[in-house]
Short mmCIF file of C-alpha atoms in Angstrom, two decimals:
data_model
loop_
_atom_site.label_atom_id
_atom_site.label_comp_id
_atom_site.label_asym_id
_atom_site.label_seq_id
_atom_site.Cartn_x
_atom_site.Cartn_y
_atom_site.Cartn_z
CA MET O 1 10.67 -17.27 -1.39
CA GLN O 2 7.69 -15.36 0.17
CA THR O 3 4.50 -17.57 0.04
CA ARG O 4 2.44 -15.24 2.65
CA ALA O 5 1.67 -11.29 1.94
CA VAL O 6 4.86 -9.20 3.90
CA PRO O 7 3.74 -5.88 5.36
CA PHE O 8 5.42 -2.81 6.33
CA THR O 9 4.19 0.76 7.13
CA ILE O 10 6.03 3.93 7.80
CA LYS O 11 4.07 6.72 9.98
CA TYR O 12 5.19 10.35 9.33
CA SER O 13 4.66 12.98 11.59
CA GLY O 14 3.78 15.30 9.36
CA ARG O 15 3.08 15.50 5.84
CA VAL O 16 5.75 14.42 3.47
CA ASN O 17 6.50 15.00 -0.37
CA VAL O 18 9.49 11.86 -0.64
CA LEU O 19 8.84 8.47 0.82
CA ARG O 20 11.13 6.95 2.50
CA SER O 21 12.49 3.74 3.87
CA ASP O 22 15.60 1.83 4.66
CA ALA O 23 16.53 -0.63 2.01
CA TYR O 24 19.27 -3.52 2.38
CA ILE O 25 21.03 -4.62 -0.83
CA TYR O 26 22.91 -8.07 -1.31
CA GLN O 27 24.25 -9.93 -4.60
CA PRO O 28 20.62 -12.14 -5.60
CA LEU O 29 19.45 -14.92 -3.75
CA ASP O 30 18.38 -18.18 -5.17
CA PRO O 31 14.44 -17.58 -4.54
CA THR O 32 13.98 -21.40 -4.51
CA SER O 33 16.96 -22.32 -1.81
CA SER O 34 14.90 -21.72 1.51
CA PRO O 35 11.48 -21.21 2.68
CA HIS O 36 12.63 -18.36 4.60
CA PRO O 37 14.30 -15.40 3.50
CA PRO O 38 17.68 -14.40 5.65
CA ARG O 39 18.09 -11.66 7.97
CA PRO O 40 20.02 -9.30 5.88
CA GLU O 41 22.17 -8.25 9.00
CA ASP O 42 23.35 -12.05 9.15
CA ILE O 43 24.75 -12.37 5.31
CA GLY O 44 26.13 -8.74 5.28
CA ALA O 45 23.64 -6.84 3.25
CA LYS O 46 24.67 -3.20 3.36
CA LYS O 47 21.83 -0.71 4.56
CA PHE O 48 21.14 2.52 2.44
CA VAL O 49 18.35 5.03 2.15
CA ALA O 50 15.61 4.41 -0.50
CA VAL O 51 13.22 6.54 -2.10
CA TRP O 52 9.79 5.24 -3.58
CA ASP O 53 9.00 6.72 -7.02
CA THR O 54 5.73 5.61 -8.72
CA GLY O 55 7.19 7.56 -11.86
CA ALA O 56 10.59 5.40 -11.90
CA THR O 57 9.72 1.93 -14.13
CA ASN O 58 12.58 0.27 -12.54
CA CYS O 59 14.74 0.56 -9.33
CA VAL O 60 17.46 2.40 -9.45
CA ILE O 61 20.73 2.34 -7.37
CA THR O 62 23.71 4.56 -7.41
CA GLN O 63 27.64 3.52 -7.99
CA ARG O 64 28.51 3.76 -4.67
CA VAL O 65 25.73 0.66 -3.67
CA ALA O 66 26.98 -1.37 -6.68
CA ASP O 67 30.49 -0.83 -5.24
CA GLU O 68 29.87 -1.62 -1.35
CA CYS O 69 27.80 -4.66 -2.34
CA GLY O 70 30.27 -5.91 -5.26
CA LEU O 71 27.38 -6.39 -7.47
CA LYS O 72 28.66 -7.42 -11.23
CA PRO O 73 27.09 -6.29 -14.10
CA THR O 74 24.97 -8.08 -16.07
CA GLY O 75 23.95 -5.47 -19.30
CA MET O 76 23.51 -2.19 -20.59
CA VAL O 77 20.43 -0.61 -21.04
CA ILE O 78 18.95 3.00 -22.20
CA MET O 79 17.85 5.04 -18.86
CA HIS O 80 15.20 7.52 -20.04
CA THR O 81 15.64 10.64 -17.53
CA VAL O 82 14.69 14.05 -17.09
CA ASN O 83 18.02 14.88 -18.42
CA GLY O 84 17.73 12.97 -21.12
CA ASP O 85 18.71 9.29 -22.03
CA ALA O 86 21.79 7.50 -21.03
CA LEU O 87 23.34 3.85 -21.41
CA THR O 88 24.09 2.77 -18.21
CA PRO O 89 24.79 -0.79 -16.52
CA THR O 90 22.45 -3.31 -14.92
CA TYR O 91 23.30 -5.58 -12.28
CA LEU O 92 21.15 -8.34 -10.34
CA ALA O 93 20.73 -7.68 -6.44
CA SER O 94 18.31 -8.68 -3.54
CA ILE O 95 16.26 -6.36 -1.93
CA PHE O 96 15.22 -6.31 1.66
CA LEU O 97 12.79 -3.78 2.89
CA PRO O 98 11.62 -3.02 6.29
CA ASN O 99 9.43 -5.91 8.11
CA LYS O 100 11.15 -8.69 6.32
CA VAL O 101 9.85 -7.89 2.87
CA VAL O 102 12.74 -9.26 0.75
CA ILE O 103 12.73 -9.22 -3.15
CA PRO O 104 15.25 -11.98 -3.81
CA GLU O 105 16.40 -11.50 -7.42
CA LEU O 106 15.72 -8.27 -9.08
CA ARG O 107 17.48 -6.40 -12.26
CA VAL O 108 18.35 -3.21 -10.89
CA THR O 109 19.92 0.21 -13.07
CA ARG O 110 22.98 1.96 -11.95
CA GLY O 111 21.88 5.87 -11.91
CA ILE O 112 22.50 9.11 -10.20
CA ILE O 113 19.83 9.66 -7.38
CA ALA O 114 18.91 13.08 -6.02
CA GLY O 115 19.39 14.33 -2.43
CA ASP O 116 20.78 11.47 0.25
CA ALA O 117 19.23 8.32 -1.37
CA GLU O 118 21.33 5.59 -2.79
CA VAL O 119 18.13 3.28 -3.89
CA LEU O 120 15.32 4.65 -6.09
CA ILE O 121 12.02 1.61 -5.86
CA GLY O 122 10.48 1.73 -8.59
CA MET O 123 7.22 0.56 -10.41
CA ASP O 124 8.71 -2.86 -10.44
CA ILE O 125 8.50 -3.63 -7.05
CA ILE O 126 5.42 -1.39 -6.18
CA ALA O 127 3.49 -3.01 -9.01
CA GLY O 128 3.95 -6.50 -7.45
CA GLY O 129 2.01 -5.61 -4.43
CA ASP O 130 -0.47 -3.21 -2.57
CA PHE O 131 0.66 0.14 -1.84
CA ALA O 132 -1.12 3.27 0.02
CA VAL O 133 -0.39 6.46 1.20
CA THR O 134 -2.87 8.72 3.31
CA ASN O 135 -2.61 11.88 4.54
CA LYS O 136 -5.22 12.01 7.67
CA ASP O 137 -4.98 14.48 9.76
CA GLY O 138 -1.87 16.11 8.26
CA LYS O 139 0.52 13.06 8.64
CA THR O 140 1.56 10.68 5.94
CA THR O 141 1.19 7.00 6.19
CA PHE O 142 2.94 5.09 3.81
CA SER O 143 2.29 1.34 3.57
CA PHE O 144 3.19 -1.61 1.45
CA ARG O 145 2.54 -5.56 1.21
CA VAL O 146 3.90 -8.27 -0.96
CA PRO O 147 2.70 -10.26 -3.27
CA SER O 148 -0.53 -8.19 -3.74
CA ILE O 149 -3.89 -9.46 -2.38
CA GLU O 150 -6.39 -7.14 -2.43
CA CYS O 151 -8.06 -4.48 -5.12
CA ILE O 152 -7.60 -1.01 -2.85
CA ASP O 153 -10.52 1.04 -4.66
CA PHE O 154 -11.62 3.89 -2.31
CA VAL O 155 -14.19 4.44 -4.94
CA THR O 156 -16.04 1.72 -4.20
CA LYS O 157 -15.28 1.56 -0.62
CA ASP O 158 -17.02 5.80 -0.33
CA ARG O 159 -19.85 4.29 -2.53
CA LYS O 160 -20.31 1.65 0.16
CA THR O 161 -20.38 4.14 3.05
CA VAL O 162 -22.86 6.58 1.49
CA ASP O 163 -25.15 3.66 0.10
CA LEU O 164 -25.31 2.90 4.45
CA LEU O 165 -26.59 6.44 4.76
CA PRO O 166 -29.90 7.23 4.76
CA PRO O 167 -30.65 9.17 2.00
CA ARG O 168 -32.16 12.14 4.29
CA ALA O 169 -29.13 12.38 5.98
CA LEU O 170 -27.49 13.35 2.75
CA ARG O 171 -29.86 16.07 1.44
CA LYS O 172 -29.52 18.12 5.10
CA VAL O 173 -25.82 18.52 5.62
CA GLY O 174 -25.71 22.55 6.88
CA ARG O 175 -22.92 24.54 6.07
CA ASN O 176 -21.73 24.35 9.47
CA ASP O 177 -21.47 20.75 9.90
CA PRO O 178 -19.23 18.11 9.39
CA CYS O 179 -17.85 17.70 5.96
CA LEU O 180 -19.18 14.20 4.83
CA CYS O 181 -16.26 13.18 3.31
CA GLY O 182 -14.55 12.92 6.50
CA SER O 183 -12.12 16.02 6.28
CA GLY O 184 -13.05 17.55 9.51
CA LYS O 185 -13.33 20.70 7.96
CA LYS O 186 -16.83 22.36 7.85
CA TYR O 187 -19.06 21.31 4.84
CA LYS O 188 -18.92 24.93 3.82
CA ASN O 189 -15.16 25.27 3.35
CA CYS O 190 -14.85 21.54 1.89
CA CYS O 191 -17.13 19.88 -0.49
CA GLY O 192 -19.80 22.37 -0.43
CA ARG O 193 -17.55 24.91 -1.99
#
């Protein structure tokens, strides 16, 4: 269904420990039926709060999501959680994320999700795209695109930046100069400790 990379970005006003987005859930769509995914509002998909969890192998929905969306169980799996193992049903669903990012047919597992979220986005979606979280100036920015189109490698990028600086500039950092890492702190309070 999606042939080009489709991104979205969510900016928070401060630093956050939980990444949230909207997620519309619907019956599984045939990914070959149309070159353009439908708008979730046009087909009656239901909107829920989703949390993104890189520690979760697969996506999880609550019983309420399964009931409201009329999803039918497709099988059973053993879910491993911090509270132990449990046999739980799976469903096929379409997941619509911000900015027309669509996962047309995905196996999700029913489970309990802490807080007010009803959908947990796991590595089965995250690993299919490019995922980045930054906290510049104390403000979290979360960005995702699917499919993956680039290797995001901060080590290589930083090395290229450092290689562009004259060697003398690297040696002559004063204790009260801004740190070269870009944190905005003085060198003595950052990398110069």
